[in-house]
Short mmCIF file of C-alpha atoms in Angstrom, two decimals:
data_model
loop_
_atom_site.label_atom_id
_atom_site.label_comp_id
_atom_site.label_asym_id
_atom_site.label_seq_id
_atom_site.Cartn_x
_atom_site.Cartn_y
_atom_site.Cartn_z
CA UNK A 16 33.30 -36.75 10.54
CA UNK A 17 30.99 -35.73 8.06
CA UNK A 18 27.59 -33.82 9.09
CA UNK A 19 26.18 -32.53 6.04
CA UNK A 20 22.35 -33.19 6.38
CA UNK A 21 22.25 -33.97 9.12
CA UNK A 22 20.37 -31.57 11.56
CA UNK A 23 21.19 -32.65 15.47
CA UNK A 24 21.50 -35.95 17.20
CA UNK A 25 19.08 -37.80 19.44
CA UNK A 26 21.16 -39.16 21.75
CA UNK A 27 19.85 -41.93 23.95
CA UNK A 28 20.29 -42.70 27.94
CA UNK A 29 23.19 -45.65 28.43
CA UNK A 30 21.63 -48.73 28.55
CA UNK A 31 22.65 -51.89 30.30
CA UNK A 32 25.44 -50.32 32.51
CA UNK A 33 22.78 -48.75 34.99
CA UNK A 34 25.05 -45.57 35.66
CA UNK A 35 23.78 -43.24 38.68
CA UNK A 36 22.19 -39.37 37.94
CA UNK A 37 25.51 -38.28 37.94
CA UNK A 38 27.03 -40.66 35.49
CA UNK A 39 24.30 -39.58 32.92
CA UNK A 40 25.44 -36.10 33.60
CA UNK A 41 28.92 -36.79 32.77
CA UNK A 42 28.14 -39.01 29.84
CA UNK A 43 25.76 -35.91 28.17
CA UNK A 44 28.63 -33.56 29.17
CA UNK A 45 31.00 -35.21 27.24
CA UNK A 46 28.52 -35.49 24.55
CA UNK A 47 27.69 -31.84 24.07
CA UNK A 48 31.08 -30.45 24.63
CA UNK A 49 32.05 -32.08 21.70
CA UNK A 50 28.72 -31.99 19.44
CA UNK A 51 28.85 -29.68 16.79
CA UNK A 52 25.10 -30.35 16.34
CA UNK A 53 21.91 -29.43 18.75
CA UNK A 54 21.13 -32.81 20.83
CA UNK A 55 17.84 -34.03 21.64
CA UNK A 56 17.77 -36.33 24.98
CA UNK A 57 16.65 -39.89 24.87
CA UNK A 58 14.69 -41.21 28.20
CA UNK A 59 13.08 -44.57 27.68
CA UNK A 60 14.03 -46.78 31.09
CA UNK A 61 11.90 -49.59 29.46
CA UNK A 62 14.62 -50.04 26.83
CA UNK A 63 17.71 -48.78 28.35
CA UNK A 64 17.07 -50.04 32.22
CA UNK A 65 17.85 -46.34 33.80
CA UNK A 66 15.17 -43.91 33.97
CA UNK A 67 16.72 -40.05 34.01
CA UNK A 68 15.02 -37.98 36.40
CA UNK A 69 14.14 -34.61 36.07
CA UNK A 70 16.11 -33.28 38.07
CA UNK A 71 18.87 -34.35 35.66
CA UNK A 72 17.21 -33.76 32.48
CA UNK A 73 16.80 -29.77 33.68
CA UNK A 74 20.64 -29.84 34.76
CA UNK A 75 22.12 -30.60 31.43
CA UNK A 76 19.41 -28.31 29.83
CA UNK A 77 20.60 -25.29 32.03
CA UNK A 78 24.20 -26.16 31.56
CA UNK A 79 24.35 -27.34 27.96
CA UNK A 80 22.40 -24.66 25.57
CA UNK A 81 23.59 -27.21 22.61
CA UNK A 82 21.51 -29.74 24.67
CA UNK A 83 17.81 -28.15 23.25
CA UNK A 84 15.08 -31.09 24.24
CA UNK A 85 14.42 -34.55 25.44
CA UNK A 86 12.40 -37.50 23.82
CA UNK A 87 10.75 -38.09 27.12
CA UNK A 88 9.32 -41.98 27.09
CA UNK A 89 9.56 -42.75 30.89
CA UNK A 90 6.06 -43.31 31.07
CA UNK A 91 5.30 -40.90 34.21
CA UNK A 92 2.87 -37.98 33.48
CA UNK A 93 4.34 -36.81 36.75
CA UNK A 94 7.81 -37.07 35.62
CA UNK A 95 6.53 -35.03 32.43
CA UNK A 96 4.98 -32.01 34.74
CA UNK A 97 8.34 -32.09 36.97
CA UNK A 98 10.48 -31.29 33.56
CA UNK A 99 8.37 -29.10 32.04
CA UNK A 100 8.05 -26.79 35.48
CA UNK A 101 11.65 -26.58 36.05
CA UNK A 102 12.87 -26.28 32.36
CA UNK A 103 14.44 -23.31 31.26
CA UNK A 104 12.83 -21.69 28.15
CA UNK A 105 15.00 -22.98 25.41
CA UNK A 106 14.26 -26.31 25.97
CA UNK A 107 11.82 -28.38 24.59
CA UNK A 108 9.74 -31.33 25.90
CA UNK A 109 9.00 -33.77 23.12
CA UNK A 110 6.72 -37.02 23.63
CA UNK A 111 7.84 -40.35 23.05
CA UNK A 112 4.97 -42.53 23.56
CA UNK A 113 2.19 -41.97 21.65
CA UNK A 114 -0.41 -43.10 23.78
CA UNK A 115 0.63 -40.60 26.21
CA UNK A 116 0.91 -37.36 23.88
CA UNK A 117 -2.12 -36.01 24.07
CA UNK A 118 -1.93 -35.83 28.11
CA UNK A 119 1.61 -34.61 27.53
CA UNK A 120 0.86 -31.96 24.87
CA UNK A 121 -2.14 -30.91 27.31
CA UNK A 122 0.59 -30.05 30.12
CA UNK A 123 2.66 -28.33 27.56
CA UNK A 124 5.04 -30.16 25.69
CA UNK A 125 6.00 -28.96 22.33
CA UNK A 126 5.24 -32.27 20.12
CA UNK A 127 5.84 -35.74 19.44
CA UNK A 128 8.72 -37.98 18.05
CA UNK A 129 6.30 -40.71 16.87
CA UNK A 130 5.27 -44.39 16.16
CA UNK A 131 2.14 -44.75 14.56
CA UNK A 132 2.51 -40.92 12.80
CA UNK A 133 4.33 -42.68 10.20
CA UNK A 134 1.70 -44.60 8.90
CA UNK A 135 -1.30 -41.98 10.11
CA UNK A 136 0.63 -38.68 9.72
CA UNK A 137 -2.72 -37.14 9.15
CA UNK A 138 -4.87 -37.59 11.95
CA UNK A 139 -1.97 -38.29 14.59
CA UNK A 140 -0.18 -34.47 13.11
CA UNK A 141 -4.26 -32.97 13.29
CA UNK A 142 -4.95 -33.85 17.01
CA UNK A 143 -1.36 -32.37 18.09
CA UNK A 144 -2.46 -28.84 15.90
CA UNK A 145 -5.64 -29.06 17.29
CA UNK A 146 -4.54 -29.15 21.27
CA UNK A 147 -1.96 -26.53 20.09
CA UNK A 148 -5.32 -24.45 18.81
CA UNK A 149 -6.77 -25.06 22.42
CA UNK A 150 -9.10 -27.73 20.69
CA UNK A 151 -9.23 -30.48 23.51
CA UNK A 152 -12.28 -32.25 22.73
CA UNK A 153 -12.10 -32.77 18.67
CA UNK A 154 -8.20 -33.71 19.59
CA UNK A 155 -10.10 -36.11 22.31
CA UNK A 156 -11.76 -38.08 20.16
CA UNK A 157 -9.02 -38.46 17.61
CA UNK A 158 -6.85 -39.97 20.65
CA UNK A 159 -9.50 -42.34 21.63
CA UNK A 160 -9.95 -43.18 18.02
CA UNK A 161 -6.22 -44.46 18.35
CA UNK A 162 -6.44 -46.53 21.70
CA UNK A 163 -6.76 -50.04 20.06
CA UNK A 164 -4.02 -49.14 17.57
CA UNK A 165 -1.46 -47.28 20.51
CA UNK A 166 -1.27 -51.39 21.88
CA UNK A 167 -1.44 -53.22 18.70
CA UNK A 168 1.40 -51.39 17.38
CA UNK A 169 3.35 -52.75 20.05
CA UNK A 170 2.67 -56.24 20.63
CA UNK A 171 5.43 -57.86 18.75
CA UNK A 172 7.76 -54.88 19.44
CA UNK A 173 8.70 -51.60 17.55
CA UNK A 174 9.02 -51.39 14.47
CA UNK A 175 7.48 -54.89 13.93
CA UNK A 176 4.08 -53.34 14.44
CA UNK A 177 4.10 -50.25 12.62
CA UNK A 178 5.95 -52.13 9.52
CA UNK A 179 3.31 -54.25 9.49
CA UNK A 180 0.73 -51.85 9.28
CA UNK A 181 2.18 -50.09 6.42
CA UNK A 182 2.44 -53.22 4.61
CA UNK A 183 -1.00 -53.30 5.22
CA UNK A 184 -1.81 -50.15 4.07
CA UNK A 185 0.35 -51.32 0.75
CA UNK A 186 3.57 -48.79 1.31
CA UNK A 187 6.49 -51.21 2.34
CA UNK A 188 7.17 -54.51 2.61
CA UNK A 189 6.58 -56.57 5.72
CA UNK A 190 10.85 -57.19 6.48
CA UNK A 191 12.68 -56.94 9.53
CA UNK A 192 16.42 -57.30 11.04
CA UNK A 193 16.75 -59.93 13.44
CA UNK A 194 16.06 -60.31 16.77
CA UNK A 195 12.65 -58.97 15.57
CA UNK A 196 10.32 -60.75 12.84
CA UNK A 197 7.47 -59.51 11.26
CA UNK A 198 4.26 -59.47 12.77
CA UNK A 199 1.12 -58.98 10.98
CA UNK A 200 -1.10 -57.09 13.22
CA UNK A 201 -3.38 -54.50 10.63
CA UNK A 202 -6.33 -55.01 9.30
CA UNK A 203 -7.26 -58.85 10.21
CA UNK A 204 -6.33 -58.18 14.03
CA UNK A 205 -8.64 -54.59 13.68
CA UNK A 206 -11.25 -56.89 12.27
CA UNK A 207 -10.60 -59.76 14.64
CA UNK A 208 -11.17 -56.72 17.31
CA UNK A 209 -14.30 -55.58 16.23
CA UNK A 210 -15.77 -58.70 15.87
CA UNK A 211 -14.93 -60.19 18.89
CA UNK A 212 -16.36 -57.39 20.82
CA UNK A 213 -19.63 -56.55 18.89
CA UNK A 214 -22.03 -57.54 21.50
CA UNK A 215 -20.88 -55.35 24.65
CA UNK A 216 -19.37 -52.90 22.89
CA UNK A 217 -22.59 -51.66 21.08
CA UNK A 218 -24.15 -51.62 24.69
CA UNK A 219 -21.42 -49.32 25.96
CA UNK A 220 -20.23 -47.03 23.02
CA UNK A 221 -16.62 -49.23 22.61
CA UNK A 222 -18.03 -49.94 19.04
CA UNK A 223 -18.39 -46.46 17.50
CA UNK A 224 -13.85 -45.79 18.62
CA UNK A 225 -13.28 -49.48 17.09
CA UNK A 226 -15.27 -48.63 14.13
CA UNK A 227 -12.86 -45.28 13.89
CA UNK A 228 -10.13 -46.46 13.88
CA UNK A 229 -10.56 -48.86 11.39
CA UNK A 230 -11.83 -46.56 9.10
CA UNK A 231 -8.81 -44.16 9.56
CA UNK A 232 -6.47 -47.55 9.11
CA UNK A 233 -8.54 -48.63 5.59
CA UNK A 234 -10.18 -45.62 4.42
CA UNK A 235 -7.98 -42.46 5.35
CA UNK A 236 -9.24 -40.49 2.32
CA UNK A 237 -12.53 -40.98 3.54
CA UNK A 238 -13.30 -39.35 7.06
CA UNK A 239 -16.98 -38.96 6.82
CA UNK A 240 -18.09 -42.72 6.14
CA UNK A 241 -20.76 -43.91 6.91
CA UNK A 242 -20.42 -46.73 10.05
CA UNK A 243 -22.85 -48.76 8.87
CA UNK A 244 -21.62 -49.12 5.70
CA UNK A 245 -18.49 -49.47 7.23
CA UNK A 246 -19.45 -52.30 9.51
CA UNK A 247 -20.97 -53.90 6.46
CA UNK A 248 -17.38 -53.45 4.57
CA UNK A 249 -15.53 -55.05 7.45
CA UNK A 250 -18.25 -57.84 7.21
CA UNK A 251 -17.36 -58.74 3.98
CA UNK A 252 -13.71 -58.63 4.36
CA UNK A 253 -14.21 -61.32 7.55
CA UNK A 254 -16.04 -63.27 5.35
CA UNK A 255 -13.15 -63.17 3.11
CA UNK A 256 -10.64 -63.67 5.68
CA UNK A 257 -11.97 -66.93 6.68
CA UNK A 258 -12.30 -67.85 3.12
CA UNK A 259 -8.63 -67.96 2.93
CA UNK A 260 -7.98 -69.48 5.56
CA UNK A 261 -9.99 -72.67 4.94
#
């Protein structure tokens, strides 16, 4: 087999067979007796059916030193804390949800194998560097800034949202492989968001993290603008939208 550039494997729980904690010990055994490449662990029980528990995940790390993080996505802050206390020190704990990472960088893991970082590198890469900094509260609000987008992103399934976005954003275009189809979820469904919510959400503050993340979706060269100008600029594109579709 040829590895030349390639750096290490992320190697991903068994899915559909269901094995036991020991049958994902063997399987990662076999795995990293034979890699000739550092492995990154895959946990993500919503895809694969099996969740790995930590108790397993710090096994293979102490008996594997080719074995050097996991891609945890279980969705369990608690799960997170458990791996991260009982870890040896060569091993890494690396997000995989990105609504979750700043929680899980907060408890001390060391980054984030992400979704929406590859159409908002920026920001998403700045509020990681800031928590690293101790910075909690301007890495705060870029999080919140995301929480519309985190779900949207998702809605027809990964990478359907994300592709969409960029093809938005005018990077790629909008094709998938099938089962999944492409979804377009950017700037109309921000809009549609805003919108939709503009009466309570000026009452109680919603509108100021909508109006963010739109701008860092439309305008990501331009972090200081203006939100009323911005609302005014999301105005006209409505108006627009519902031009076309009459």
């Amino acid at each position: 087999t040829d590895w030349s550039g390639i750096d290490g494997i992320l190697s991903i729980c068994p899915y559909y067979n269901k094995p036991s904690q020991e049958g994902l010990y063997q399987h990662f055994k076999a795995i990293a007796q034979v890699s000739p490449l550092p492995i990154v662990l895959y946990n993500v029980p919503g895809r694969t059916g099996i969740n790995m528990k930590p108790e397993t995940t710090c096994r293979i790390a102490r008996d594997f030193p080719n074995v050097v993080a996991i891609k945890e996505a279980s969705g369990s802050l608690e799960q997170v804390d458990e791996i991260i206390k009982n870890k040896p020190d060569n091993f890494d704990v690396i997000s995989g949800d990105d609504a979750l990472t700043f929680s899980m960088v907060a408890s001390g893991a060391a980054g984030v194998i992400s979704v929406i970082g590859n159409a908002l590198p920026k920001a998403f890469s700045r509020m990681i560097r800031l928590e690293f900094r101790g910075e909690y509260e301007p890495a705060r609000k870029i999080h919140h800034a995301f929480t519309e987008l985190y779900s949207l992103l998702f809605v027809d399934g990964n990478p359907a949202g994300v592709k969409a976005l960029l093809n938005d954003m005018g990077f790629i275009e909008n094709e998938l492989r099938l089962p999944l189809v492409p979804t377009r979820i950017g700037t109309s469904h921000l809009s549609d968001e805003i919108f939709s919510k503009r009466g309570s959400d000026v009452v109680n503050g919603r509108m100021m993290e909508l109006l963010t993340t739109i701008r860092l979706v439309l305008f990501p060269t331009l972090p200081h603008l203006n939100p009323n100008l911005l609302f005014k600029i999301c105005q006209k594109k409505e108006e627009s939208f519902m031009k076309s579709r009459l």
